[in-house]
């Protein structure tokens, strides 16, 4: 590698919503790649709590001023986006054995499409954080008649 080669890591997911667990993965990835592109996957068949624009805006606000982090929305194969970006790797977080097995299978698929995956275990205090749980909390708060 010469000094002009930049290592871009692609951190892809639905980020509906973006959690502290996701932020931890970005922070840790920046210790071994030059920049992280947060790729918001859009599946037209999936129903989201937040629109892609809301998700992108939230993440961009969080990383305003951090020039090593950028955000893109995309459809299609993550490996295709990684290739277009010139990413050296995909970055994924894993919280438990089920996540690990799922991400290992995805890593095998992505490797067959020319991109390696780096799996980062969740920090112990974040293993219970998930977008699914965060969405449920938000839904409960929005349906709470006693909420001010």
PDB file of C-alpha atoms in Angstrom, residues 26 30 34 62-70:
ATOM      1  CA  UNK A  26     -18.436   3.514  13.499  1.00  0.00           C
ATOM      2  CA  UNK A  30     -12.356   4.575  12.350  1.00  0.00           C
ATOM      3  CA  UNK A  34      -9.434   6.019   6.888  1.00  0.00           C
ATOM      4  CA  UNK A  62     -24.745  13.116  14.320  1.00  0.00           C
ATOM      5  CA  UNK A  63     -21.536  13.158  12.256  1.00  0.00           C
ATOM      6  CA  UNK A  64     -21.585  16.809  11.205  1.00  0.00           C
ATOM      7  CA  UNK A  65     -18.000  18.005  11.340  1.00  0.00           C
ATOM      8  CA  UNK A  66     -16.555  14.474  11.140  1.00  0.00           C
ATOM      9  CA  UNK A  67     -15.111  14.475   7.632  1.00  0.00           C
ATOM     10  CA  UNK A  68     -14.193  10.795   7.822  1.00  0.00           C
ATOM     11  CA  UNK A  69     -17.860   9.721   7.969  1.00  0.00           C
ATOM     12  CA  UNK A  70     -20.322  10.035   5.101  1.00  0.00           C
TER      13      UNK A  70
END
